Amino acid sequence: MNQPAPPLVPVLAALPVALCMAILGLPAALGNGPALAFRTMYLVACMAWTVPLALLQRALWRREASWLVTGLALLGASYGMSLLNNLFGQFLGIALGLARHIDWRDLVYGLDGCWLALAMFCAVHALAVYYLSLQRTRLRLAQAEAAARDAELRALRLQVNPHFLFNTLNAISALVTAGAAQDANRMIGRVSDFLRATLAHDGRHEHALAEELALTEAYLDIEKARLGPRLQLSMKAGPDLLDAAVPYLMLQPLVENAVRHGIAPLAVPGRLDIVVGRAGGSLLVKVCNDGRPGAAARSDVAAVADRAANAPGGIDQAGTTQGGIGLANVAERLRRLYGEAQQVDAGWRADGRFGVRIALPLRPLPPPSPALAANDAGVAP
């Protein structure tokens, strides 16, 4: 407890002690002038002694003295203060004409009232400072855990971009090699638009569903430039859900998996359906695509999520087939953001299509923090 505590803490610790002394001395002081004077003097003296006693207590804490040394020092100091209080009482008795001289033998009698009051003050003061120190420690731990969680989420989110760029550059290279320069140029323009949209993000882990759908549409423009009529799209979301909070770039990895591992290998056009709805207090997101079930295809995202959580780097890079790194990344981010309040299911359906179903809490997007708002204001054109 060597951390500084607010100066008001000793005052708050002295209040219950003063209240107890006042209540205990009130019956004897009522209607008795000298008794009232003595009780008042002892009360004021005890409250005055709490100041040096609190300073001594904090000095011992700063020196990290043991509890035994601290206790003995405070008991000795409070005992000396109690002796001085009795001395002051004898001076008051002489002033009131109740005694003629100081009786040194009486100084050690009747110390229990003041000594116990000062000892109780030390105990209450120690408990109050300990409680504040414990709360500060808990706050720092919570802040450290939040910072670590934020860093992990940012690492997971940043992992999406290199994976996307790797696949996209491979696709552009294939178009150039095939002599489709016009298609390659069109795809480069779509990639530029998509990257510009992602770079404009304010850094929050969540944004509105409308923004997420707009980013997904920008990415799908890239795939349409590559696949043309072979990619058939359907995107549905209720207008009352567009302000709901969703993780940033949640759909893009799922859509990328659906196109590259499901639709692109097909010799015929394939369909991709994105449907967003609600079920009670949950937001439901469904991504379904045509494809061919593979021997190593994932039937349950739990296996992918477990490997992602247990991998040394947090994400298993060895994902293959339609499960892949994108599904593991999304599952891990959802788990870190919402804990048990989210659910991810994925697998091949009875109709031969691959589907991913995500359930997460339905709530509006919280306002940006003052720091983010200030940064946005500073970089605004």
CSV table of C-alpha atoms in Angstrom, one decimal:
chain,number,residue,atom,x,y,z
A,1,MET,CA,0.0,0.0,0.0
A,2,ASN,CA,2.8,2.4,-0.9
A,3,GLN,CA,0.7,4.1,-3.5
A,4,PRO,CA,-0.6,7.7,-2.7
A,5,ALA,CA,-4.2,7.8,-1.4
A,6,PRO,CA,-6.4,10.9,-1.7
A,7,PRO,CA,-6.1,13.3,1.3
A,8,LEU,CA,-9.8,13.0,2.0
A,9,VAL,CA,-9.4,9.3,3.1
A,10,PRO,CA,-8.2,10.1,6.6
A,11,VAL,CA,-11.0,12.5,7.1
A,12,LEU,CA,-13.6,9.9,6.0
A,13,ALA,CA,-11.8,7.4,8.3
A,14,ALA,CA,-12.0,9.8,11.3
A,15,LEU,CA,-15.7,10.6,10.9
A,16,PRO,CA,-17.1,7.2,12.3
A,17,VAL,CA,-14.6,7.4,15.2
A,18,ALA,CA,-15.7,10.9,16.0
A,19,LEU,CA,-19.3,9.9,15.8
A,20,CYS,CA,-18.8,6.9,18.2
A,21,MET,CA,-17.0,9.1,20.7
A,22,ALA,CA,-19.7,11.7,20.6
A,23,ILE,CA,-22.5,9.2,21.1
A,24,LEU,CA,-20.7,7.4,23.9
A,25,GLY,CA,-19.9,10.7,25.7
A,26,LEU,CA,-23.3,12.3,25.2
A,27,PRO,CA,-25.2,10.8,28.2
A,28,ALA,CA,-22.5,11.9,30.7
A,29,ALA,CA,-22.1,15.4,29.2
A,30,LEU,CA,-25.8,16.4,29.1
A,31,GLY,CA,-26.6,18.8,32.0
A,32,ASN,CA,-23.0,18.6,33.3
A,33,GLY,CA,-20.9,21.6,32.2
A,34,PRO,CA,-17.5,20.3,33.3
A,35,ALA,CA,-18.2,16.9,31.8
A,36,LEU,CA,-19.2,18.5,28.5
A,37,ALA,CA,-16.0,20.5,28.5
A,38,PHE,CA,-13.8,17.4,29.1
A,39,ARG,CA,-15.7,15.4,26.5
A,40,THR,CA,-15.3,18.2,23.9
A,41,MET,CA,-11.6,18.6,24.6
A,42,TYR,CA,-10.9,14.8,24.3
A,43,LEU,CA,-12.9,14.7,21.0
A,44,VAL,CA,-11.1,17.7,19.5
A,45,ALA,CA,-7.7,16.4,20.7
A,46,CYS,CA,-8.3,12.9,19.3
A,47,MET,CA,-9.4,14.3,15.9
A,48,ALA,CA,-6.3,16.5,15.9
A,49,TRP,CA,-4.1,13.5,16.6
A,50,THR,CA,-5.4,11.7,13.6
A,51,VAL,CA,-3.4,14.0,11.3
A,52,PRO,CA,0.1,13.1,12.5
A,53,LEU,CA,-1.1,9.5,13.0
A,54,ALA,CA,-2.2,9.2,9.4
A,55,LEU,CA,1.1,10.8,8.2
A,56,LEU,CA,3.0,8.3,10.3
A,57,GLN,CA,0.9,5.4,8.9
A,58,ARG,CA,1.6,6.5,5.3
A,59,ALA,CA,5.3,7.0,6.0
A,60,LEU,CA,5.5,3.4,7.2
A,61,TRP,CA,3.7,2.2,4.1
A,62,ARG,CA,6.0,4.1,1.8
A,63,ARG,CA,9.0,2.4,3.6
A,64,GLU,CA,7.2,-0.9,3.1
A,65,ALA,CA,7.4,-1.7,6.8
A,66,SER,CA,6.0,-5.1,7.9
A,67,TRP,CA,2.6,-5.3,9.4
A,68,LEU,CA,4.1,-6.1,12.8
A,69,VAL,CA,6.4,-3.1,12.7
A,70,THR,CA,3.6,-0.9,11.5
A,71,GLY,CA,1.2,-2.1,14.2
A,72,LEU,CA,3.7,-1.7,17.0
A,73,ALA,CA,4.7,1.8,15.9
A,74,LEU,CA,1.1,2.9,15.6
A,75,LEU,CA,0.2,1.4,19.0
A,76,GLY,CA,3.1,3.2,20.6
A,77,ALA,CA,2.4,6.5,18.9
A,78,SER,CA,-1.3,6.4,19.8
A,79,TYR,CA,-0.5,5.4,23.4
A,80,GLY,CA,1.8,8.5,23.7
A,81,MET,CA,-1.0,10.7,22.2
A,82,SER,CA,-3.4,9.3,24.8
A,83,LEU,CA,-1.0,10.2,27.6
A,84,LEU,CA,-0.8,13.8,26.2
A,85,ASN,CA,-4.6,13.9,26.1
A,86,ASN,CA,-4.8,13.0,29.8
A,87,LEU,CA,-2.2,15.7,30.4
A,88,PHE,CA,-4.3,18.2,28.5
A,89,GLY,CA,-7.3,17.1,30.6
A,90,GLN,CA,-5.5,17.8,33.8
A,91,PHE,CA,-4.6,21.3,32.6
A,92,LEU,CA,-8.3,21.8,31.8
A,93,GLY,CA,-9.2,20.6,35.3
A,94,ILE,CA,-6.8,23.2,36.8
A,95,ALA,CA,-8.3,25.9,34.5
A,96,LEU,CA,-11.8,25.0,35.6
A,97,GLY,CA,-10.8,25.0,39.3
A,98,LEU,CA,-11.4,21.3,39.7
A,99,ALA,CA,-7.7,20.5,40.6
A,100,ARG,CA,-4.8,22.5,42.0
A,101,HIS,CA,-1.8,20.7,40.4
A,102,ILE,CA,-1.0,18.0,37.9
A,103,ASP,CA,-1.1,14.4,39.3
A,104,TRP,CA,1.4,12.5,37.2
A,105,ARG,CA,0.2,9.2,38.6
A,106,ASP,CA,-3.3,9.7,37.1
A,107,LEU,CA,-1.9,10.1,33.5
A,108,VAL,CA,-1.9,6.3,32.9
A,109,TYR,CA,-5.5,5.9,34.1
A,110,GLY,CA,-8.5,6.1,31.8
A,111,LEU,CA,-6.5,5.8,28.5
A,112,ASP,CA,-8.8,3.2,27.0
A,113,GLY,CA,-11.3,5.7,25.6
A,114,CYS,CA,-8.8,7.8,23.6
A,115,TRP,CA,-6.3,5.0,22.9
A,116,LEU,CA,-9.0,2.7,21.5
A,117,ALA,CA,-10.5,5.5,19.4
A,118,LEU,CA,-7.1,6.3,17.8
A,119,ALA,CA,-6.4,2.5,17.3
A,120,MET,CA,-9.8,2.2,15.6
A,121,PHE,CA,-8.9,5.2,13.4
A,122,CYS,CA,-5.7,3.5,12.2
A,123,ALA,CA,-7.6,0.3,11.4
A,124,VAL,CA,-10.4,2.1,9.5
A,125,HIS,CA,-7.7,4.2,7.6
A,126,ALA,CA,-5.8,1.1,6.7
A,127,LEU,CA,-8.9,-0.7,5.4
A,128,ALA,CA,-9.9,2.4,3.4
A,129,VAL,CA,-6.5,2.8,1.8
A,130,TYR,CA,-6.3,-1.0,1.1
A,131,TYR,CA,-9.7,-1.0,-0.6
A,132,LEU,CA,-8.6,2.0,-2.8
A,133,SER,CA,-5.4,0.2,-3.6
A,134,LEU,CA,-7.2,-3.0,-4.5
A,135,GLN,CA,-9.6,-1.1,-6.8
A,136,ARG,CA,-6.8,0.7,-8.5
A,137,THR,CA,-5.0,-2.7,-9.1
A,138,ARG,CA,-8.2,-4.2,-10.5
A,139,LEU,CA,-8.6,-1.2,-12.8
A,140,ARG,CA,-5.1,-1.4,-14.1
A,141,LEU,CA,-5.5,-5.2,-14.7
A,142,ALA,CA,-8.8,-4.5,-16.5
A,143,GLN,CA,-7.0,-1.8,-18.6
A,144,ALA,CA,-4.1,-4.2,-19.4
A,145,GLU,CA,-6.5,-7.0,-20.3
A,146,ALA,CA,-8.5,-4.6,-22.6
A,147,ALA,CA,-5.3,-3.4,-24.2
A,148,ALA,CA,-4.1,-7.0,-24.8
A,149,ARG,CA,-7.5,-7.9,-26.2
A,150,ASP,CA,-7.5,-4.8,-28.4
A,151,ALA,CA,-4.0,-5.8,-29.7
A,152,GLU,CA,-5.1,-9.3,-30.4
A,153,LEU,CA,-8.1,-8.2,-32.3
A,154,ARG,CA,-6.1,-5.7,-34.4
A,155,ALA,CA,-3.6,-8.5,-35.2
A,156,LEU,CA,-6.5,-10.8,-36.3
A,157,ARG,CA,-8.0,-8.0,-38.3
A,158,LEU,CA,-4.7,-7.0,-40.0
A,159,GLN,CA,-4.2,-10.7,-41.0
A,160,VAL,CA,-7.2,-10.4,-43.4
A,161,ASN,CA,-5.5,-7.8,-45.6
A,162,PRO,CA,-2.3,-9.7,-46.5
A,163,HIS,CA,-4.4,-12.8,-47.2
A,164,PHE,CA,-6.8,-10.8,-49.4
A,165,LEU,CA,-3.9,-9.0,-51.3
A,166,PHE,CA,-2.1,-12.3,-51.9
A,167,ASN,CA,-5.1,-13.9,-53.5
A,168,THR,CA,-6.0,-10.7,-55.5
A,169,LEU,CA,-2.5,-10.2,-56.9
A,170,ASN,CA,-2.4,-13.9,-57.9
A,171,ALA,CA,-5.7,-13.3,-59.8
A,172,ILE,CA,-4.4,-10.2,-61.5
A,173,SER,CA,-1.2,-12.0,-62.4
A,174,ALA,CA,-3.3,-14.8,-64.0
A,175,LEU,CA,-5.3,-12.3,-66.0
A,176,VAL,CA,-2.1,-10.6,-67.3
A,177,THR,CA,-0.6,-14.0,-68.2
A,178,ALA,CA,-3.8,-14.9,-70.1
A,179,GLY,CA,-3.6,-11.7,-72.1
A,180,ALA,CA,-6.7,-10.2,-70.5
A,181,ALA,CA,-5.2,-6.8,-69.9
A,182,GLN,CA,-8.5,-4.9,-69.9
A,183,ASP,CA,-9.9,-7.2,-67.2
A,184,ALA,CA,-6.7,-6.9,-65.2
A,185,ASN,CA,-6.9,-3.1,-65.4
A,186,ARG,CA,-10.5,-3.2,-64.3
A,187,MET,CA,-9.6,-5.4,-61.4
A,188,ILE,CA,-6.8,-3.2,-60.3
A,189,GLY,CA,-9.2,-0.2,-60.3
A,190,ARG,CA,-11.6,-2.2,-58.1
A,191,VAL,CA,-8.8,-3.2,-55.7
A,192,SER,CA,-7.8,0.5,-55.4
A,193,ASP,CA,-11.4,1.4,-54.5
A,194,PHE,CA,-11.6,-1.4,-51.9
A,195,LEU,CA,-8.3,-0.5,-50.3
A,196,ARG,CA,-9.3,3.2,-50.2
A,197,ALA,CA,-12.4,2.3,-48.4
A,198,THR,CA,-10.6,0.1,-45.8
A,199,LEU,CA,-7.9,2.7,-45.2
A,200,ALA,CA,-10.6,5.3,-44.4
A,201,HIS,CA,-11.7,3.1,-41.4
A,202,ASP,CA,-11.4,4.9,-38.0
A,203,GLY,CA,-9.7,1.9,-36.3
A,204,ARG,CA,-12.7,0.6,-34.3
A,205,HIS,CA,-13.3,-3.1,-34.1
A,206,GLU,CA,-17.0,-2.6,-34.9
A,207,HIS,CA,-18.9,-0.5,-37.4
A,208,ALA,CA,-22.4,-0.3,-38.8
A,209,LEU,CA,-23.9,-3.2,-40.9
A,210,ALA,CA,-24.5,-0.7,-43.7
A,211,GLU,CA,-20.7,0.0,-43.8
A,212,GLU,CA,-19.9,-3.7,-43.7
A,213,LEU,CA,-22.2,-4.4,-46.6
A,214,ALA,CA,-20.7,-1.5,-48.6
A,215,LEU,CA,-17.2,-2.9,-48.1
A,216,THR,CA,-18.4,-6.4,-49.1
A,217,GLU,CA,-20.0,-5.0,-52.2
A,218,ALA,CA,-16.7,-3.2,-53.1
A,219,TYR,CA,-14.8,-6.5,-52.7
A,220,LEU,CA,-17.4,-8.4,-54.8
A,221,ASP,CA,-16.8,-5.8,-57.5
A,222,ILE,CA,-13.3,-7.1,-57.7
A,223,GLU,CA,-14.5,-10.7,-58.0
A,224,LYS,CA,-17.0,-9.7,-60.6
A,225,ALA,CA,-14.3,-8.1,-62.7
A,226,ARG,CA,-12.5,-11.4,-62.7
A,227,LEU,CA,-15.4,-13.9,-63.0
A,228,GLY,CA,-17.9,-11.8,-64.9
A,229,PRO,CA,-21.3,-13.6,-65.3
A,230,ARG,CA,-20.0,-16.7,-63.6
A,231,LEU,CA,-20.6,-15.0,-60.3
A,232,GLN,CA,-24.3,-14.5,-59.4
A,233,LEU,CA,-25.0,-12.4,-56.3
A,234,SER,CA,-27.9,-11.9,-53.9
A,235,MET,CA,-27.6,-9.6,-50.8
A,236,LYS,CA,-30.6,-9.0,-48.5
A,237,ALA,CA,-30.8,-7.1,-45.2
A,238,GLY,CA,-33.7,-5.4,-43.5
A,239,PRO,CA,-33.5,-1.6,-43.4
A,240,ASP,CA,-34.0,-1.6,-39.6
A,241,LEU,CA,-30.8,-3.6,-39.2
A,242,LEU,CA,-28.4,-1.3,-41.1
A,243,ASP,CA,-27.4,0.5,-38.0
A,244,ALA,CA,-26.6,-2.7,-36.1
A,245,ALA,CA,-23.0,-3.1,-34.8
A,246,VAL,CA,-21.0,-5.8,-36.6
A,247,PRO,CA,-17.2,-6.6,-36.5
A,248,TYR,CA,-15.2,-4.8,-39.1
A,249,LEU,CA,-14.4,-6.9,-42.2
A,250,MET,CA,-16.5,-9.8,-40.9
A,251,LEU,CA,-18.1,-10.7,-44.3
A,252,GLN,CA,-15.1,-10.1,-46.6
A,253,PRO,CA,-13.1,-13.2,-45.5
A,254,LEU,CA,-16.3,-15.4,-45.7
A,255,VAL,CA,-17.2,-14.0,-49.1
A,256,GLU,CA,-13.6,-14.5,-50.3
A,257,ASN,CA,-13.7,-18.1,-49.2
A,258,ALA,CA,-17.1,-18.6,-50.9
A,259,VAL,CA,-15.9,-17.2,-54.2
A,260,ARG,CA,-12.4,-18.7,-54.4
A,261,HIS,CA,-13.0,-22.1,-52.9
A,262,GLY,CA,-16.6,-22.6,-53.9
A,263,ILE,CA,-17.7,-20.7,-57.0
A,264,ALA,CA,-14.4,-20.1,-58.9
A,265,PRO,CA,-13.5,-23.8,-59.4
A,266,LEU,CA,-17.0,-24.5,-60.9
A,267,ALA,CA,-17.3,-24.8,-64.7
A,268,VAL,CA,-20.8,-23.3,-64.6
A,269,PRO,CA,-22.0,-20.0,-63.0
A,270,GLY,CA,-22.3,-20.2,-59.2
A,271,ARG,CA,-24.5,-18.2,-56.8
A,272,LEU,CA,-23.6,-16.4,-53.6
A,273,ASP,CA,-26.3,-15.4,-51.2
A,274,ILE,CA,-25.9,-13.1,-48.2
A,275,VAL,CA,-28.9,-12.7,-45.9
A,276,VAL,CA,-29.0,-10.6,-42.7
A,277,GLY,CA,-31.9,-10.9,-40.3
A,278,ARG,CA,-32.8,-11.0,-36.7
A,279,ALA,CA,-34.0,-13.6,-34.2
A,280,GLY,CA,-35.0,-12.1,-30.9
A,281,GLY,CA,-32.0,-10.2,-29.5
A,282,SER,CA,-29.6,-11.7,-32.0
A,283,LEU,CA,-28.4,-10.6,-35.4
A,284,LEU,CA,-28.2,-13.5,-37.9
A,285,VAL,CA,-25.9,-13.4,-40.9
A,286,LYS,CA,-26.0,-16.2,-43.4
A,287,VAL,CA,-23.5,-16.7,-46.3
A,288,CYS,CA,-24.3,-19.5,-48.7
A,289,ASN,CA,-22.6,-20.4,-52.0
A,290,ASP,CA,-22.5,-23.1,-54.6
A,291,GLY,CA,-19.6,-25.4,-54.7
A,292,ARG,CA,-18.3,-28.9,-54.7
A,293,PRO,CA,-17.8,-30.7,-51.4
A,294,GLY,CA,-14.2,-31.8,-51.0
A,295,ALA,CA,-12.8,-34.7,-49.0
A,296,ALA,CA,-11.2,-32.4,-46.5
A,297,ALA,CA,-14.0,-29.9,-46.3
A,298,ARG,CA,-15.0,-28.7,-42.9
A,299,SER,CA,-18.4,-29.8,-41.6
A,300,ASP,CA,-18.2,-27.8,-38.4
A,301,VAL,CA,-16.4,-24.5,-37.7
A,302,ALA,CA,-15.7,-25.6,-34.1
A,303,ALA,CA,-12.7,-27.6,-35.3
A,304,VAL,CA,-11.3,-24.5,-37.1
A,305,ALA,CA,-12.0,-22.2,-34.1
A,306,ASP,CA,-10.4,-24.6,-31.7
A,307,ARG,CA,-7.3,-24.9,-33.8
A,308,ALA,CA,-7.2,-21.1,-34.1
A,309,ALA,CA,-7.4,-20.7,-30.3
A,310,ASN,CA,-4.8,-23.3,-29.6
A,311,ALA,CA,-2.3,-22.3,-32.2
A,312,PRO,CA,0.9,-20.5,-31.0
A,313,GLY,CA,0.2,-17.5,-33.2
A,314,GLY,CA,-3.5,-17.4,-32.4
A,315,ILE,CA,-4.5,-18.5,-35.9
A,316,ASP,CA,-3.9,-21.7,-37.7
A,317,GLN,CA,-2.3,-20.9,-41.1
A,318,ALA,CA,-2.8,-24.4,-42.4
A,319,GLY,CA,-6.5,-24.1,-43.1
A,320,THR,CA,-7.5,-25.7,-46.4
A,321,THR,CA,-10.7,-26.0,-48.5
A,322,GLN,CA,-13.7,-23.9,-47.8
A,323,GLY,CA,-13.0,-23.6,-44.0
A,324,GLY,CA,-9.6,-21.9,-44.5
A,325,ILE,CA,-8.0,-19.0,-42.8
A,326,GLY,CA,-10.9,-16.7,-43.4
A,327,LEU,CA,-13.4,-18.8,-41.4
A,328,ALA,CA,-10.9,-19.3,-38.6
A,329,ASN,CA,-10.1,-15.6,-38.4
A,330,VAL,CA,-13.8,-14.6,-38.2
A,331,ALA,CA,-14.6,-17.3,-35.6
A,332,GLU,CA,-11.7,-16.2,-33.4
A,333,ARG,CA,-12.5,-12.5,-33.7
A,334,LEU,CA,-16.2,-13.1,-32.8
A,335,ARG,CA,-15.1,-15.2,-29.8
A,336,ARG,CA,-12.8,-12.5,-28.5
A,337,LEU,CA,-15.4,-9.7,-29.1
A,338,TYR,CA,-18.6,-11.4,-27.8
A,339,GLY,CA,-17.5,-14.5,-25.8
A,340,GLU,CA,-20.4,-16.9,-25.3
A,341,ALA,CA,-22.9,-14.5,-26.8
A,342,GLN,CA,-21.9,-15.4,-30.4
A,343,GLN,CA,-22.3,-18.6,-32.4
A,344,VAL,CA,-20.7,-19.7,-35.7
A,345,ASP,CA,-21.8,-22.7,-37.7
A,346,ALA,CA,-20.5,-23.8,-41.1
A,347,GLY,CA,-20.7,-26.8,-43.3
A,348,TRP,CA,-22.1,-28.4,-46.4
A,349,ARG,CA,-25.9,-28.4,-46.5
A,350,ALA,CA,-28.2,-31.1,-47.8
A,351,ASP,CA,-28.8,-29.1,-51.1
A,352,GLY,CA,-25.1,-29.3,-51.9
A,353,ARG,CA,-24.3,-25.7,-51.0
A,354,PHE,CA,-21.8,-24.5,-48.4
A,355,GLY,CA,-23.3,-22.3,-45.7
A,356,VAL,CA,-22.0,-20.2,-42.8
A,357,ARG,CA,-24.4,-19.0,-40.1
A,358,ILE,CA,-23.3,-16.3,-37.6
A,359,ALA,CA,-25.4,-15.2,-34.6
A,360,LEU,CA,-24.2,-12.2,-32.6
A,361,PRO,CA,-25.8,-9.7,-30.2
A,362,LEU,CA,-28.1,-7.2,-31.9
A,363,ARG,CA,-27.3,-3.8,-30.6
A,364,PRO,CA,-26.7,-0.3,-32.1
A,365,LEU,CA,-23.3,1.0,-32.9
A,366,PRO,CA,-21.9,2.8,-29.8
A,367,PRO,CA,-20.6,6.4,-30.4
A,368,PRO,CA,-16.9,6.8,-31.1
A,369,SER,CA,-14.6,7.6,-28.2
A,370,PRO,CA,-13.5,11.2,-27.8
A,371,ALA,CA,-9.9,10.3,-28.9
A,372,LEU,CA,-11.2,8.8,-32.2
A,373,ALA,CA,-13.5,11.7,-32.8
A,374,ALA,CA,-10.6,14.1,-32.2
A,375,ASN,CA,-8.4,12.2,-34.6
A,376,ASP,CA,-11.2,12.2,-37.3
A,377,ALA,CA,-11.6,15.9,-36.9
A,378,GLY,CA,-7.9,16.4,-37.2
A,379,VAL,CA,-7.5,14.5,-40.4
A,380,ALA,CA,-10.7,15.6,-42.1
A,381,PRO,CA,-10.2,17.5,-45.3
